[in-house]
Each structure stands twice: as C-alpha cells, then as structure tokens.
PDB file of C-alpha atoms in Angstrom:
ATOM      1  CA  UNK A  16      27.226  66.885  86.150  1.00  0.00           C
ATOM      2  CA  UNK A  17      29.581  69.978  85.933  1.00  0.00           C
ATOM      3  CA  UNK A  18      33.006  69.303  86.017  1.00  0.00           C
ATOM      4  CA  UNK A  19      36.381  71.669  85.286  1.00  0.00           C
ATOM      5  CA  UNK A  20      38.582  71.118  82.139  1.00  0.00           C
ATOM      6  CA  UNK A  21      41.132  69.196  84.506  1.00  0.00           C
ATOM      7  CA  UNK A  22      38.035  66.642  85.234  1.00  0.00           C
ATOM      8  CA  UNK A  23      37.730  66.323  81.398  1.00  0.00           C
ATOM      9  CA  UNK A  24      41.137  65.318  81.218  1.00  0.00           C
ATOM     10  CA  UNK A  25      40.877  62.714  83.980  1.00  0.00           C
ATOM     11  CA  UNK A  26      37.719  61.055  82.662  1.00  0.00           C
ATOM     12  CA  UNK A  27      39.743  60.950  79.322  1.00  0.00           C
ATOM     13  CA  UNK A  28      43.266  59.530  80.963  1.00  0.00           C
ATOM     14  CA  UNK A  29      41.119  56.522  82.667  1.00  0.00           C
ATOM     15  CA  UNK A  30      39.334  55.821  79.226  1.00  0.00           C
ATOM     16  CA  UNK A  31      42.631  55.385  77.748  1.00  0.00           C
ATOM     17  CA  UNK A  32      43.699  53.088  80.092  1.00  0.00           C
ATOM     18  CA  UNK A  33      40.836  50.864  79.452  1.00  0.00           C
ATOM     19  CA  UNK A  34      40.633  51.079  76.423  1.00  0.00           C
ATOM     20  CA  UNK A  35      43.702  52.272  74.786  1.00  0.00           C
ATOM     21  CA  UNK A  36      43.592  54.788  71.501  1.00  0.00           C
ATOM     22  CA  UNK A  37      40.024  57.017  71.733  1.00  0.00           C
ATOM     23  CA  UNK A  38      37.971  58.394  69.004  1.00  0.00           C
ATOM     24  CA  UNK A  39      37.968  61.970  70.059  1.00  0.00           C
ATOM     25  CA  UNK A  40      37.955  65.701  69.491  1.00  0.00           C
ATOM     26  CA  UNK A  41      39.457  66.461  72.495  1.00  0.00           C
ATOM     27  CA  UNK A  42      42.672  68.704  71.857  1.00  0.00           C
ATOM     28  CA  UNK A  43      43.437  69.795  75.756  1.00  0.00           C
ATOM     29  CA  UNK A  44      45.885  72.875  74.038  1.00  0.00           C
ATOM     30  CA  UNK A  45      42.325  73.993  71.982  1.00  0.00           C
ATOM     31  CA  UNK A  46      39.951  74.070  75.148  1.00  0.00           C
ATOM     32  CA  UNK A  47      39.178  76.562  77.322  1.00  0.00           C
ATOM     33  CA  UNK A  48      40.744  75.621  80.939  1.00  0.00           C
ATOM     34  CA  UNK A  49      38.614  78.168  82.736  1.00  0.00           C
ATOM     35  CA  UNK A  50      35.344  76.988  81.514  1.00  0.00           C
ATOM     36  CA  UNK A  51      33.015  75.153  83.552  1.00  0.00           C
ATOM     37  CA  UNK A  52      32.111  71.446  81.268  1.00  0.00           C
ATOM     38  CA  UNK A  53      28.573  69.592  81.514  1.00  0.00           C
ATOM     39  CA  UNK A  54      28.920  66.161  81.663  1.00  0.00           C
ATOM     40  CA  UNK A  55      25.986  64.364  79.367  1.00  0.00           C
ATOM     41  CA  UNK A  56      26.727  60.704  78.366  1.00  0.00           C
ATOM     42  CA  UNK A  57      29.257  58.362  79.658  1.00  0.00           C
ATOM     43  CA  UNK A  58      29.926  54.475  80.125  1.00  0.00           C
ATOM     44  CA  UNK A  59      32.575  53.082  77.352  1.00  0.00           C
ATOM     45  CA  UNK A  60      33.268  57.244  76.328  1.00  0.00           C
ATOM     46  CA  UNK A  61      32.146  60.683  77.415  1.00  0.00           C
ATOM     47  CA  UNK A  62      30.511  63.067  76.042  1.00  0.00           C
ATOM     48  CA  UNK A  63      31.213  66.966  77.655  1.00  0.00           C
ATOM     49  CA  UNK A  64      29.880  70.379  76.250  1.00  0.00           C
ATOM     50  CA  UNK A  65      31.118  74.043  76.908  1.00  0.00           C
ATOM     51  CA  UNK A  66      28.970  76.946  77.300  1.00  0.00           C
ATOM     52  CA  UNK A  67      31.124  79.086  75.872  1.00  0.00           C
ATOM     53  CA  UNK A  68      29.463  83.066  75.275  1.00  0.00           C
ATOM     54  CA  UNK A  69      27.799  82.161  71.913  1.00  0.00           C
ATOM     55  CA  UNK A  70      27.082  78.553  71.466  1.00  0.00           C
ATOM     56  CA  UNK A  71      27.491  74.988  72.779  1.00  0.00           C
ATOM     57  CA  UNK A  72      30.454  73.521  72.105  1.00  0.00           C
ATOM     58  CA  UNK A  73      30.696  69.327  72.419  1.00  0.00           C
ATOM     59  CA  UNK A  74      33.473  67.076  72.846  1.00  0.00           C
ATOM     60  CA  UNK A  75      33.788  63.416  73.074  1.00  0.00           C
ATOM     61  CA  UNK A  76      36.066  60.254  73.907  1.00  0.00           C
ATOM     62  CA  UNK A  77      35.051  57.006  73.289  1.00  0.00           C
ATOM     63  CA  UNK A  78      36.391  53.397  72.412  1.00  0.00           C
ATOM     64  CA  UNK A  79      35.471  52.859  68.917  1.00  0.00           C
ATOM     65  CA  UNK A  80      32.528  53.945  66.560  1.00  0.00           C
ATOM     66  CA  UNK A  81      29.476  52.087  67.791  1.00  0.00           C
ATOM     67  CA  UNK A  82      29.835  53.695  71.032  1.00  0.00           C
ATOM     68  CA  UNK A  83      30.298  57.271  69.904  1.00  0.00           C
ATOM     69  CA  UNK A  84      26.859  56.443  67.470  1.00  0.00           C
ATOM     70  CA  UNK A  85      24.875  55.693  70.968  1.00  0.00           C
ATOM     71  CA  UNK A  86      26.554  58.333  72.765  1.00  0.00           C
ATOM     72  CA  UNK A  87      25.456  61.112  70.285  1.00  0.00           C
ATOM     73  CA  UNK A  88      22.044  59.693  69.512  1.00  0.00           C
ATOM     74  CA  UNK A  89      19.377  61.906  71.074  1.00  0.00           C
ATOM     75  CA  UNK A  90      21.252  64.430  72.227  1.00  0.00           C
ATOM     76  CA  UNK A  91      19.616  68.341  73.316  1.00  0.00           C
ATOM     77  CA  UNK A  92      19.385  70.635  70.108  1.00  0.00           C
ATOM     78  CA  UNK A  93      22.549  73.448  68.994  1.00  0.00           C
ATOM     79  CA  UNK A  94      25.397  71.311  70.278  1.00  0.00           C
ATOM     80  CA  UNK A  95      28.336  72.311  67.864  1.00  0.00           C
ATOM     81  CA  UNK A  96      30.888  69.285  67.247  1.00  0.00           C
ATOM     82  CA  UNK A  97      33.770  70.149  65.262  1.00  0.00           C
ATOM     83  CA  UNK A  98      36.298  67.345  63.361  1.00  0.00           C
ATOM     84  CA  UNK A  99      39.334  68.628  62.129  1.00  0.00           C
ATOM     85  CA  UNK A 100      40.921  66.356  59.543  1.00  0.00           C
ATOM     86  CA  UNK A 101      43.599  65.776  56.697  1.00  0.00           C
ATOM     87  CA  UNK A 102      42.195  63.390  53.615  1.00  0.00           C
ATOM     88  CA  UNK A 103      39.304  61.249  54.582  1.00  0.00           C
ATOM     89  CA  UNK A 104      36.708  62.552  57.146  1.00  0.00           C
ATOM     90  CA  UNK A 105      35.716  59.579  59.257  1.00  0.00           C
ATOM     91  CA  UNK A 106      32.982  60.893  61.847  1.00  0.00           C
ATOM     92  CA  UNK A 107      31.281  61.663  58.268  1.00  0.00           C
ATOM     93  CA  UNK A 108      29.158  58.062  58.955  1.00  0.00           C
ATOM     94  CA  UNK A 109      29.214  58.087  62.302  1.00  0.00           C
ATOM     95  CA  UNK A 110      27.193  61.563  62.375  1.00  0.00           C
ATOM     96  CA  UNK A 111      24.876  60.710  59.604  1.00  0.00           C
ATOM     97  CA  UNK A 112      24.358  57.565  61.557  1.00  0.00           C
ATOM     98  CA  UNK A 113      23.239  59.128  65.079  1.00  0.00           C
ATOM     99  CA  UNK A 114      21.058  61.898  63.120  1.00  0.00           C
ATOM    100  CA  UNK A 115      23.958  64.762  62.399  1.00  0.00           C
ATOM    101  CA  UNK A 116      23.337  66.819  60.184  1.00  0.00           C
ATOM    102  CA  UNK A 117      26.685  68.664  58.630  1.00  0.00           C
ATOM    103  CA  UNK A 118      26.756  71.948  59.420  1.00  0.00           C
ATOM    104  CA  UNK A 119      30.052  73.675  57.715  1.00  0.00           C
ATOM    105  CA  UNK A 120      33.245  72.943  56.462  1.00  0.00           C
ATOM    106  CA  UNK A 121      36.153  75.317  57.207  1.00  0.00           C
ATOM    107  CA  UNK A 122      39.858  74.829  54.769  1.00  0.00           C
ATOM    108  CA  UNK A 123      42.683  75.470  56.116  1.00  0.00           C
ATOM    109  CA  UNK A 124      45.751  76.501  54.272  1.00  0.00           C
ATOM    110  CA  UNK A 125      48.942  76.868  55.366  1.00  0.00           C
ATOM    111  CA  UNK A 126      51.561  78.537  53.120  1.00  0.00           C
ATOM    112  CA  UNK A 127      54.972  78.563  52.595  1.00  0.00           C
ATOM    113  CA  UNK A 128      56.531  81.543  50.714  1.00  0.00           C
ATOM    114  CA  UNK A 129      59.638  81.688  48.846  1.00  0.00           C
ATOM    115  CA  UNK A 130      58.745  85.661  47.088  1.00  0.00           C
ATOM    116  CA  UNK A 131      56.073  87.639  48.909  1.00  0.00           C
ATOM    117  CA  UNK A 132      52.882  87.112  47.163  1.00  0.00           C
ATOM    118  CA  UNK A 133      51.556  90.968  47.558  1.00  0.00           C
ATOM    119  CA  UNK A 134      54.418  91.730  44.749  1.00  0.00           C
ATOM    120  CA  UNK A 135      53.493  89.124  42.386  1.00  0.00           C
ATOM    121  CA  UNK A 136      50.390  87.691  40.728  1.00  0.00           C
ATOM    122  CA  UNK A 137      49.444  85.621  44.148  1.00  0.00           C
ATOM    123  CA  UNK A 138      47.218  87.493  46.040  1.00  0.00           C
ATOM    124  CA  UNK A 139      45.233  90.271  44.338  1.00  0.00           C
ATOM    125  CA  UNK A 140      45.177  91.560  40.471  1.00  0.00           C
ATOM    126  CA  UNK A 141      47.067  94.650  39.197  1.00  0.00           C
ATOM    127  CA  UNK A 142      44.971  97.110  40.060  1.00  0.00           C
ATOM    128  CA  UNK A 143      44.566  96.447  43.937  1.00  0.00           C
ATOM    129  CA  UNK A 144      48.592  96.173  43.717  1.00  0.00           C
ATOM    130  CA  UNK A 145      48.452  99.753  42.118  1.00  0.00           C
ATOM    131  CA  UNK A 146      46.333 101.382  44.521  1.00  0.00           C
ATOM    132  CA  UNK A 147      48.338  99.551  47.584  1.00  0.00           C
ATOM    133  CA  UNK A 148      48.051 102.381  50.597  1.00  0.00           C
ATOM    134  CA  UNK A 149      50.619 100.888  53.201  1.00  0.00           C
ATOM    135  CA  UNK A 150      49.592 103.693  55.600  1.00  0.00           C
ATOM    136  CA  UNK A 151      45.830 102.492  55.071  1.00  0.00           C
ATOM    137  CA  UNK A 152      43.834 101.871  58.576  1.00  0.00           C
ATOM    138  CA  UNK A 153      44.956 101.956  62.075  1.00  0.00           C
ATOM    139  CA  UNK A 154      44.938  99.841  65.221  1.00  0.00           C
ATOM    140  CA  UNK A 155      42.090  99.607  67.252  1.00  0.00           C
ATOM    141  CA  UNK A 156      41.340 101.718  70.218  1.00  0.00           C
ATOM    142  CA  UNK A 157      40.035 100.618  73.722  1.00  0.00           C
ATOM    143  CA  UNK A 158      36.379 102.364  72.861  1.00  0.00           C
ATOM    144  CA  UNK A 159      36.437 100.090  69.660  1.00  0.00           C
ATOM    145  CA  UNK A 160      35.481  96.458  71.384  1.00  0.00           C
ATOM    146  CA  UNK A 161      31.666  97.353  71.449  1.00  0.00           C
ATOM    147  CA  UNK A 162      31.669  98.366  68.248  1.00  0.00           C
ATOM    148  CA  UNK A 163      33.808  95.857  67.010  1.00  0.00           C
ATOM    149  CA  UNK A 164      31.726  93.187  68.833  1.00  0.00           C
ATOM    150  CA  UNK A 165      28.153  93.933  67.500  1.00  0.00           C
ATOM    151  CA  UNK A 166      29.965  93.878  64.088  1.00  0.00           C
ATOM    152  CA  UNK A 167      31.252  90.776  64.081  1.00  0.00           C
ATOM    153  CA  UNK A 168      28.103  89.582  65.485  1.00  0.00           C
ATOM    154  CA  UNK A 169      26.324  90.938  62.441  1.00  0.00           C
ATOM    155  CA  UNK A 170      28.812  89.264  59.802  1.00  0.00           C
ATOM    156  CA  UNK A 171      29.833  85.901  61.542  1.00  0.00           C
ATOM    157  CA  UNK A 172      28.028  83.039  62.164  1.00  0.00           C
ATOM    158  CA  UNK A 173      28.636  82.394  66.189  1.00  0.00           C
ATOM    159  CA  UNK A 174      27.987  78.387  65.730  1.00  0.00           C
ATOM    160  CA  UNK A 175      31.384  78.257  63.651  1.00  0.00           C
ATOM    161  CA  UNK A 176      33.028  81.594  63.446  1.00  0.00           C
ATOM    162  CA  UNK A 177      35.340  83.173  66.231  1.00  0.00           C
ATOM    163  CA  UNK A 178      33.040  85.820  67.423  1.00  0.00           C
ATOM    164  CA  UNK A 179      34.579  87.519  70.379  1.00  0.00           C
ATOM    165  CA  UNK A 180      33.142  88.836  73.487  1.00  0.00           C
ATOM    166  CA  UNK A 181      33.757  92.753  74.153  1.00  0.00           C
ATOM    167  CA  UNK A 182      36.013  91.730  76.779  1.00  0.00           C
ATOM    168  CA  UNK A 183      37.942  89.411  74.511  1.00  0.00           C
ATOM    169  CA  UNK A 184      37.879  92.232  71.842  1.00  0.00           C
ATOM    170  CA  UNK A 185      40.036  94.264  74.602  1.00  0.00           C
ATOM    171  CA  UNK A 186      42.617  91.724  74.869  1.00  0.00           C
ATOM    172  CA  UNK A 187      42.817  91.771  71.365  1.00  0.00           C
ATOM    173  CA  UNK A 188      43.061  95.377  70.872  1.00  0.00           C
ATOM    174  CA  UNK A 189      45.833  95.703  74.001  1.00  0.00           C
ATOM    175  CA  UNK A 190      47.588  93.040  72.069  1.00  0.00           C
ATOM    176  CA  UNK A 191      47.575  95.531  68.833  1.00  0.00           C
ATOM    177  CA  UNK A 192      46.384  92.789  66.623  1.00  0.00           C
ATOM    178  CA  UNK A 193      43.693  94.607  64.814  1.00  0.00           C
ATOM    179  CA  UNK A 194      43.754  96.984  62.459  1.00  0.00           C
ATOM    180  CA  UNK A 195      40.700  98.943  61.304  1.00  0.00           C
ATOM    181  CA  UNK A 196      39.250 101.226  58.379  1.00  0.00           C
ATOM    182  CA  UNK A 197      36.540 103.635  59.397  1.00  0.00           C
ATOM    183  CA  UNK A 198      34.624 106.827  57.433  1.00  0.00           C
ATOM    184  CA  UNK A 199      32.536 109.703  59.717  1.00  0.00           C
ATOM    185  CA  UNK A 200      33.732 107.210  62.982  1.00  0.00           C
ATOM    186  CA  UNK A 201      32.276 104.025  61.960  1.00  0.00           C
ATOM    187  CA  UNK A 202      34.425 101.200  61.454  1.00  0.00           C
ATOM    188  CA  UNK A 203      33.921  99.615  57.854  1.00  0.00           C
ATOM    189  CA  UNK A 204      36.508  97.195  57.792  1.00  0.00           C
ATOM    190  CA  UNK A 205      38.834  95.327  60.157  1.00  0.00           C
ATOM    191  CA  UNK A 206      42.197  92.601  60.203  1.00  0.00           C
ATOM    192  CA  UNK A 207      42.982  90.196  63.085  1.00  0.00           C
ATOM    193  CA  UNK A 208      45.534  88.455  62.944  1.00  0.00           C
ATOM    194  CA  UNK A 209      48.162  86.442  65.490  1.00  0.00           C
ATOM    195  CA  UNK A 210      51.546  85.756  65.344  1.00  0.00           C
ATOM    196  CA  UNK A 211      52.272  82.138  66.320  1.00  0.00           C
ATOM    197  CA  UNK A 212      55.763  81.411  66.017  1.00  0.00           C
ATOM    198  CA  UNK A 213      57.325  81.885  62.603  1.00  0.00           C
ATOM    199  CA  UNK A 214      53.358  81.779  61.609  1.00  0.00           C
ATOM    200  CA  UNK A 215      50.732  84.830  60.564  1.00  0.00           C
ATOM    201  CA  UNK A 216      47.439  83.481  61.384  1.00  0.00           C
ATOM    202  CA  UNK A 217      45.192  85.265  59.653  1.00  0.00           C
ATOM    203  CA  UNK A 218      41.859  84.909  62.095  1.00  0.00           C
ATOM    204  CA  UNK A 219      39.479  87.943  61.160  1.00  0.00           C
ATOM    205  CA  UNK A 220      38.618  89.824  57.734  1.00  0.00           C
ATOM    206  CA  UNK A 221      35.888  92.083  57.421  1.00  0.00           C
ATOM    207  CA  UNK A 222      35.024  94.817  54.996  1.00  0.00           C
ATOM    208  CA  UNK A 223      31.891  96.485  54.091  1.00  0.00           C
ATOM    209  CA  UNK A 224      33.466  98.910  52.222  1.00  0.00           C
ATOM    210  CA  UNK A 225      35.757  98.849  48.564  1.00  0.00           C
ATOM    211  CA  UNK A 226      37.354  95.873  48.060  1.00  0.00           C
ATOM    212  CA  UNK A 227      41.017  97.123  48.344  1.00  0.00           C
ATOM    213  CA  UNK A 228      40.695  98.432  51.961  1.00  0.00           C
ATOM    214  CA  UNK A 229      40.641  95.216  53.229  1.00  0.00           C
ATOM    215  CA  UNK A 230      43.086  94.210  50.859  1.00  0.00           C
ATOM    216  CA  UNK A 231      44.889  97.226  52.022  1.00  0.00           C
ATOM    217  CA  UNK A 232      45.063  96.084  55.926  1.00  0.00           C
ATOM    218  CA  UNK A 233      46.564  92.478  55.167  1.00  0.00           C
ATOM    219  CA  UNK A 234      48.631  93.427  53.032  1.00  0.00           C
ATOM    220  CA  UNK A 235      50.053  96.298  55.391  1.00  0.00           C
ATOM    221  CA  UNK A 236      50.263  93.471  57.903  1.00  0.00           C
ATOM    222  CA  UNK A 237      51.868  90.696  56.145  1.00  0.00           C
ATOM    223  CA  UNK A 238      55.042  93.589  54.896  1.00  0.00           C
ATOM    224  CA  UNK A 239      55.603  94.126  58.419  1.00  0.00           C
ATOM    225  CA  UNK A 240      56.105  90.264  58.931  1.00  0.00           C
ATOM    226  CA  UNK A 241      57.612  89.835  55.756  1.00  0.00           C
ATOM    227  CA  UNK A 242      60.240  92.002  57.217  1.00  0.00           C
ATOM    228  CA  UNK A 243      60.539  90.239  60.451  1.00  0.00           C
ATOM    229  CA  UNK A 244      61.129  87.501  58.675  1.00  0.00           C
ATOM    230  CA  UNK A 245      57.711  85.758  58.977  1.00  0.00           C
ATOM    231  CA  UNK A 246      57.637  82.814  55.457  1.00  0.00           C
ATOM    232  CA  UNK A 247      54.671  81.194  56.430  1.00  0.00           C
ATOM    233  CA  UNK A 248      50.743  82.262  56.390  1.00  0.00           C
ATOM    234  CA  UNK A 249      47.788  80.380  58.203  1.00  0.00           C
ATOM    235  CA  UNK A 250      44.098  80.637  57.653  1.00  0.00           C
ATOM    236  CA  UNK A 251      40.639  79.051  58.197  1.00  0.00           C
ATOM    237  CA  UNK A 252      38.070  79.821  55.096  1.00  0.00           C
ATOM    238  CA  UNK A 253      34.093  78.788  55.080  1.00  0.00           C
ATOM    239  CA  UNK A 254      34.142  76.534  51.936  1.00  0.00           C
ATOM    240  CA  UNK A 255      30.765  77.964  51.488  1.00  0.00           C
ATOM    241  CA  UNK A 256      32.165  81.850  51.681  1.00  0.00           C
ATOM    242  CA  UNK A 257      33.451  81.339  47.697  1.00  0.00           C
ATOM    243  CA  UNK A 258      34.635  84.901  47.838  1.00  0.00           C
ATOM    244  CA  UNK A 259      36.651  84.517  50.906  1.00  0.00           C
ATOM    245  CA  UNK A 260      38.163  81.369  49.171  1.00  0.00           C
ATOM    246  CA  UNK A 261      38.553  82.561  46.401  1.00  0.00           C
ATOM    247  CA  UNK A 262      40.853  85.592  47.697  1.00  0.00           C
ATOM    248  CA  UNK A 263      43.626  83.264  48.591  1.00  0.00           C
ATOM    249  CA  UNK A 264      44.839  83.205  44.775  1.00  0.00           C
ATOM    250  CA  UNK A 265      47.669  81.307  43.594  1.00  0.00           C
ATOM    251  CA  UNK A 266      48.626  79.249  46.625  1.00  0.00           C
ATOM    252  CA  UNK A 267      53.170  78.337  46.353  1.00  0.00           C
ATOM    253  CA  UNK A 268      53.810  74.612  45.881  1.00  0.00           C
ATOM    254  CA  UNK A 269      54.693  74.306  49.905  1.00  0.00           C
ATOM    255  CA  UNK A 270      50.889  74.142  51.099  1.00  0.00           C
ATOM    256  CA  UNK A 271      49.179  72.454  53.492  1.00  0.00           C
ATOM    257  CA  UNK A 272      45.331  71.893  53.322  1.00  0.00           C
ATOM    258  CA  UNK A 273      43.314  70.587  56.707  1.00  0.00           C
ATOM    259  CA  UNK A 274      39.800  70.603  57.190  1.00  0.00           C
ATOM    260  CA  UNK A 275      37.265  71.234  59.710  1.00  0.00           C
ATOM    261  CA  UNK A 276      33.776  69.475  59.516  1.00  0.00           C
ATOM    262  CA  UNK A 277      31.849  70.788  61.853  1.00  0.00           C
ATOM    263  CA  UNK A 278      28.091  69.599  62.982  1.00  0.00           C
ATOM    264  CA  UNK A 279      25.183  70.956  65.268  1.00  0.00           C
ATOM    265  CA  UNK A 280      22.721  68.467  66.787  1.00  0.00           C
ATOM    266  CA  UNK A 281      18.642  69.311  66.128  1.00  0.00           C
ATOM    267  CA  UNK A 282      17.192  70.432  62.638  1.00  0.00           C
ATOM    268  CA  UNK A 283      19.603  71.879  60.192  1.00  0.00           C
ATOM    269  CA  UNK A 284      19.566  75.304  59.428  1.00  0.00           C
TER     270      UNK A 284
END
C-alpha cells in the first residue's frame, strides 16, 4: 500500500492511542515529507519504506519488541534501518532475533569549544597549522553539481552516507554551503557544512589531495563561523573509518556523543 508522509503519521498516532508509548525509529522532522512511503506490515505495529534516490530506508513503529521482531522477519532485501541511541543499543538483540545484521555504526560528536580548536593542538598537527592558507578553495559553481555528485558516489556508501542527487547539490551550491579545491579543472577536495542555529554541522568531507587541502577548507569555514560567535561543532563519522575518527583530535570536556546503528536486510556485504 502506498502512503504519504501524513498517512504514516496518522498510523503512528493511531498506534499511540491504542498502545501508548511505542518502540519506533520514526522522527518526523528527519523524514522527507515529499516522498511516497510503502506500507509493508501492519497490525500491532507498522513497517514502511521510503524509496530514496539511492536506497530504501525502513521505518517502524510497534507496541513492543516481540511484535517488532515478527514484523521485521522475512522483509525484502536491501532495506536500511537506522537506530540512534546514546548509551545502550536496545535494538541490537531485536535485530539479531529478526535475522538482520548490523551494517555500520556511526558516532556523532557534538563539541562546545571554549577556544578555537584550530589555534590549539586540538585539531591537526603543528605542520598543518603552519601550512594553513585561509584563502584556499572556492565556493562551488552551479556547473560543479554533476561532478560533485559523481565524486561523492565514488567515495561514499549510498546505504549509509549522505549521497546527494545533482538537484540536491545544486541547492547546496545555491546556499553557498560547499567549498571545493581543484587542480587542472578537476575537483580534488570538497567540504560541505550547514549552520543549525548556533551549531556548525560538518556534513561531507572528501579529499583526494594532500592532507593540508582538506584541513584548509574545514578550518576556513570554522574560522568564519567562529568570528560570528559559533562555538558548537557537530559531525557524524563511520566508526570503521579510523582516519576520519582520528582526525577529530582532542575533544573538549563539553562533548556529547551519540551513535547511529545501521542495519540492512538480506545477506551482509
């Protein structure tokens, strides 16, 4: 059965009225209101999927764990479920019983900085600090959208990373939220961010060049935001990407950590 975003919320509301608090990964603000959703299972809970450009993302809302296990068993392959948690992953045992394996785990650091991290040893080594070029890079041009799309698809995993369409890249470029570095008219590095209130969210970092290039792009943006009074940074990183995790450097005392466990139906890759 095909459903709109509003239909999904109506189903969830009806379940809450009948069963009270639900076990669910549905966060309305994080869902795409424009997509069409497909209802796969219902009863004492629902499983719906969103057909996104590069993946099928699954959502569930159910009265309890036993019901959820039954709803998840026997689903079609290649549906991705995300579960965000802070301390304990209560979905781990449920997914194991449903026969769905963990695909990846992401970690998010939300940091409150008292000092500019690029002016201390918190970010990057002394050599990178010496090599910093504040004018490195340029804002992407609208004509870069297709190249950025292909570059991101070649680097990232469409099952769990933000891989934008050409149209989405055009919107990012229009908002001036991407810096690029190019050599011989080819993009080697890019950095995508957005400002969420007083928080700088680092969305995408790609670097096919020397380490100082990406350092320059990221620092250039943070310096500009720092001058505007932004003191909070946030980023998700795949825990299997040791290099990306290590690049975080020393974290401030006021750092909050969250996790995103990603599960994918069918045989593991």
